[in-house]
């Protein structure tokens, strides 16, 4: 029987667009690949221009999103993901992000996701097909990057 914590994590994982099409068992398999990491208030989570082969889902806290180090564009909160498509495309990160309070993210390495090719090819294919679909929408400007600050 799954614990309440595992159920909550599966629900969060299935909330992000990259994994929203997965069934519960598939989401659990993906979840097993994630690694939790905590960030202290003020700590940079990522910097504009870096290249990354991992992406994260906010599990606790809030992350400020900045054009540079000081111009705040918005924020990410529990259940939001960051750099999911960019990690697969190996593109530079477009914004800087910094913990606005102590926070925890669940990180996924694209190498770990790629390891599914040998253990669960169908699941791997479903994820890569979704990456391609979201990349097409991102390029077309249809995927919002952050929640805008109310003025």
mmCIF file of C-alpha atoms in Angstrom:
data_model
loop_
_atom_site.group_PDB
_atom_site.id
_atom_site.type_symbol
_atom_site.label_atom_id
_atom_site.label_comp_id
_atom_site.label_asym_id
_atom_site.label_seq_id
_atom_site.Cartn_x
_atom_site.Cartn_y
_atom_site.Cartn_z
ATOM 1 C CA UNK A 1 0.000 0.000 0.000
ATOM 2 C CA UNK A 2 1.322 3.455 -0.904
ATOM 3 C CA UNK A 3 2.009 5.953 1.872
ATOM 4 C CA UNK A 4 0.267 9.314 2.036
ATOM 5 C CA UNK A 5 3.593 11.004 1.184
ATOM 6 C CA UNK A 6 4.066 8.831 -1.907
ATOM 7 C CA UNK A 7 0.487 9.514 -3.003
ATOM 8 C CA UNK A 8 1.038 13.275 -2.591
ATOM 9 C CA UNK A 9 4.281 13.100 -4.606
ATOM 10 C CA UNK A 10 2.625 11.085 -7.385
ATOM 11 C CA UNK A 11 -0.130 13.709 -7.524
ATOM 12 C CA UNK A 12 2.463 16.517 -7.819
ATOM 13 C CA UNK A 13 4.452 14.651 -10.490
ATOM 14 C CA UNK A 14 1.297 14.053 -12.543
ATOM 15 C CA UNK A 15 0.393 17.754 -12.233
ATOM 16 C CA UNK A 16 3.269 18.927 -14.428
ATOM 17 C CA UNK A 17 2.641 18.816 -18.162
ATOM 18 C CA UNK A 18 5.593 16.573 -18.894
ATOM 19 C CA UNK A 19 4.127 13.748 -16.810
ATOM 20 C CA UNK A 20 0.396 14.584 -16.751
ATOM 21 C CA UNK A 21 -0.425 11.867 -19.287
ATOM 22 C CA UNK A 22 1.117 9.067 -17.204
ATOM 23 C CA UNK A 23 -0.973 6.635 -15.197
ATOM 24 C CA UNK A 24 -0.307 6.200 -11.467
ATOM 25 C CA UNK A 25 2.051 3.224 -11.872
ATOM 26 C CA UNK A 26 4.070 5.032 -14.556
ATOM 27 C CA UNK A 27 4.248 8.153 -12.382
ATOM 28 C CA UNK A 28 5.534 6.029 -9.468
ATOM 29 C CA UNK A 29 8.253 4.610 -11.708
ATOM 30 C CA UNK A 30 9.300 8.127 -12.762
ATOM 31 C CA UNK A 31 9.113 9.291 -9.144
ATOM 32 C CA UNK A 32 11.618 6.584 -8.170
ATOM 33 C CA UNK A 33 14.173 8.339 -10.408
ATOM 34 C CA UNK A 34 13.883 11.681 -8.586
ATOM 35 C CA UNK A 35 16.260 13.038 -5.952
ATOM 36 C CA UNK A 36 15.151 15.572 -3.316
ATOM 37 C CA UNK A 37 17.378 18.564 -2.665
ATOM 38 C CA UNK A 38 16.857 21.434 -0.231
ATOM 39 C CA UNK A 39 17.867 25.032 -0.904
ATOM 40 C CA UNK A 40 18.410 27.723 1.723
ATOM 41 C CA UNK A 41 16.697 31.107 1.483
ATOM 42 C CA UNK A 42 18.570 33.284 -1.001
ATOM 43 C CA UNK A 43 20.406 30.357 -2.595
ATOM 44 C CA UNK A 44 20.563 30.372 -6.380
ATOM 45 C CA UNK A 45 18.792 27.344 -7.804
ATOM 46 C CA UNK A 46 19.860 28.080 -11.372
ATOM 47 C CA UNK A 47 21.404 30.935 -13.283
ATOM 48 C CA UNK A 48 20.504 32.344 -16.652
ATOM 49 C CA UNK A 49 22.752 30.952 -19.381
ATOM 50 C CA UNK A 50 23.729 27.745 -17.576
ATOM 51 C CA UNK A 51 23.131 24.453 -19.317
ATOM 52 C CA UNK A 52 21.572 21.696 -17.305
ATOM 53 C CA UNK A 53 20.677 18.065 -17.855
ATOM 54 C CA UNK A 54 18.262 17.984 -14.944
ATOM 55 C CA UNK A 55 14.972 19.607 -14.073
ATOM 56 C CA UNK A 56 13.087 20.089 -10.846
ATOM 57 C CA UNK A 57 9.631 20.153 -9.339
ATOM 58 C CA UNK A 58 9.004 22.428 -6.359
ATOM 59 C CA UNK A 59 7.863 20.331 -3.385
ATOM 60 C CA UNK A 60 8.007 23.017 -0.676
ATOM 61 C CA UNK A 61 8.700 26.738 -0.546
ATOM 62 C CA UNK A 62 8.761 29.338 -3.290
ATOM 63 C CA UNK A 63 11.354 30.198 -5.915
ATOM 64 C CA UNK A 64 11.724 33.670 -7.367
ATOM 65 C CA UNK A 65 12.321 33.889 -11.100
ATOM 66 C CA UNK A 66 14.535 36.724 -12.342
ATOM 67 C CA UNK A 67 15.530 38.072 -15.732
ATOM 68 C CA UNK A 68 18.963 38.722 -14.321
ATOM 69 C CA UNK A 69 19.969 38.549 -10.675
ATOM 70 C CA UNK A 70 17.692 41.392 -9.607
ATOM 71 C CA UNK A 71 14.715 41.950 -11.976
ATOM 72 C CA UNK A 72 11.959 39.684 -10.589
ATOM 73 C CA UNK A 73 9.612 38.280 -13.231
ATOM 74 C CA UNK A 74 7.481 35.993 -11.104
ATOM 75 C CA UNK A 75 7.677 32.884 -8.989
ATOM 76 C CA UNK A 76 7.372 29.123 -8.885
ATOM 77 C CA UNK A 77 5.508 27.390 -6.080
ATOM 78 C CA UNK A 78 4.637 23.879 -4.946
ATOM 79 C CA UNK A 79 3.827 21.697 -7.952
ATOM 80 C CA UNK A 80 5.544 23.921 -10.516
ATOM 81 C CA UNK A 81 8.417 22.596 -12.584
ATOM 82 C CA UNK A 82 11.500 24.316 -13.870
ATOM 83 C CA UNK A 83 13.646 23.612 -16.923
ATOM 84 C CA UNK A 84 11.829 20.376 -17.826
ATOM 85 C CA UNK A 85 11.991 20.840 -21.587
ATOM 86 C CA UNK A 86 15.244 22.814 -21.607
ATOM 87 C CA UNK A 87 17.059 19.963 -19.864
ATOM 88 C CA UNK A 88 16.090 17.509 -22.603
ATOM 89 C CA UNK A 89 16.993 20.003 -25.337
ATOM 90 C CA UNK A 90 20.222 20.950 -23.531
ATOM 91 C CA UNK A 91 19.382 24.585 -24.123
ATOM 92 C CA UNK A 92 20.659 27.425 -21.926
ATOM 93 C CA UNK A 93 18.468 28.282 -18.947
ATOM 94 C CA UNK A 94 16.470 31.409 -19.815
ATOM 95 C CA UNK A 95 16.064 32.887 -16.326
ATOM 96 C CA UNK A 96 17.792 32.958 -12.960
ATOM 97 C CA UNK A 97 15.973 31.333 -10.055
ATOM 98 C CA UNK A 98 16.574 31.809 -6.343
ATOM 99 C CA UNK A 99 14.947 30.355 -3.223
ATOM 100 C CA UNK A 100 12.791 33.019 -1.563
ATOM 101 C CA UNK A 101 12.485 30.856 1.543
ATOM 102 C CA UNK A 102 13.874 27.451 2.430
ATOM 103 C CA UNK A 103 12.578 25.131 -0.265
ATOM 104 C CA UNK A 104 12.770 21.566 -1.497
ATOM 105 C CA UNK A 105 12.830 20.414 -5.094
ATOM 106 C CA UNK A 106 12.578 16.969 -6.607
ATOM 107 C CA UNK A 107 15.215 16.778 -9.342
ATOM 108 C CA UNK A 108 15.213 14.453 -12.324
ATOM 109 C CA UNK A 109 18.279 13.811 -14.439
ATOM 110 C CA UNK A 110 17.593 13.397 -18.140
ATOM 111 C CA UNK A 111 20.148 10.576 -18.054
ATOM 112 C CA UNK A 112 18.004 8.747 -15.502
ATOM 113 C CA UNK A 113 14.911 9.312 -17.647
ATOM 114 C CA UNK A 114 16.868 7.950 -20.628
ATOM 115 C CA UNK A 115 17.717 4.848 -18.598
ATOM 116 C CA UNK A 116 14.056 3.884 -18.985
ATOM 117 C CA UNK A 117 14.916 2.862 -22.572
ATOM 118 C CA UNK A 118 16.264 -0.416 -21.253
ATOM 119 C CA UNK A 119 13.830 -1.004 -18.392
ATOM 120 C CA UNK A 120 10.536 0.371 -19.771
ATOM 121 C CA UNK A 121 10.696 1.388 -23.418
ATOM 122 C CA UNK A 122 6.972 2.201 -23.618
ATOM 123 C CA UNK A 123 7.188 4.637 -20.695
ATOM 124 C CA UNK A 124 10.339 6.208 -22.114
ATOM 125 C CA UNK A 125 8.626 6.649 -25.489
ATOM 126 C CA UNK A 126 5.592 8.290 -23.868
ATOM 127 C CA UNK A 127 7.807 10.782 -22.064
ATOM 128 C CA UNK A 128 9.914 11.628 -25.129
ATOM 129 C CA UNK A 129 6.798 12.083 -27.266
ATOM 130 C CA UNK A 130 5.511 14.541 -24.646
ATOM 131 C CA UNK A 131 8.885 16.355 -24.604
ATOM 132 C CA UNK A 132 8.611 16.847 -28.372
ATOM 133 C CA UNK A 133 5.008 18.037 -28.121
ATOM 134 C CA UNK A 134 5.835 20.545 -25.366
ATOM 135 C CA UNK A 135 8.964 21.733 -27.174
ATOM 136 C CA UNK A 136 6.871 22.510 -30.242
ATOM 137 C CA UNK A 137 4.423 24.503 -28.102
ATOM 138 C CA UNK A 138 7.260 26.256 -26.286
ATOM 139 C CA UNK A 139 8.797 27.316 -29.550
ATOM 140 C CA UNK A 140 5.411 28.613 -30.646
ATOM 141 C CA UNK A 141 5.220 30.644 -27.417
ATOM 142 C CA UNK A 142 2.215 28.795 -26.015
ATOM 143 C CA UNK A 143 3.700 27.446 -22.743
ATOM 144 C CA UNK A 144 3.766 29.943 -19.845
ATOM 145 C CA UNK A 145 7.153 30.014 -18.099
ATOM 146 C CA UNK A 146 6.203 31.540 -14.722
ATOM 147 C CA UNK A 147 3.185 32.968 -12.964
ATOM 148 C CA UNK A 148 3.168 36.697 -13.498
ATOM 149 C CA UNK A 149 3.298 39.020 -10.515
ATOM 150 C CA UNK A 150 0.029 40.847 -9.994
ATOM 151 C CA UNK A 151 0.606 44.567 -10.265
#
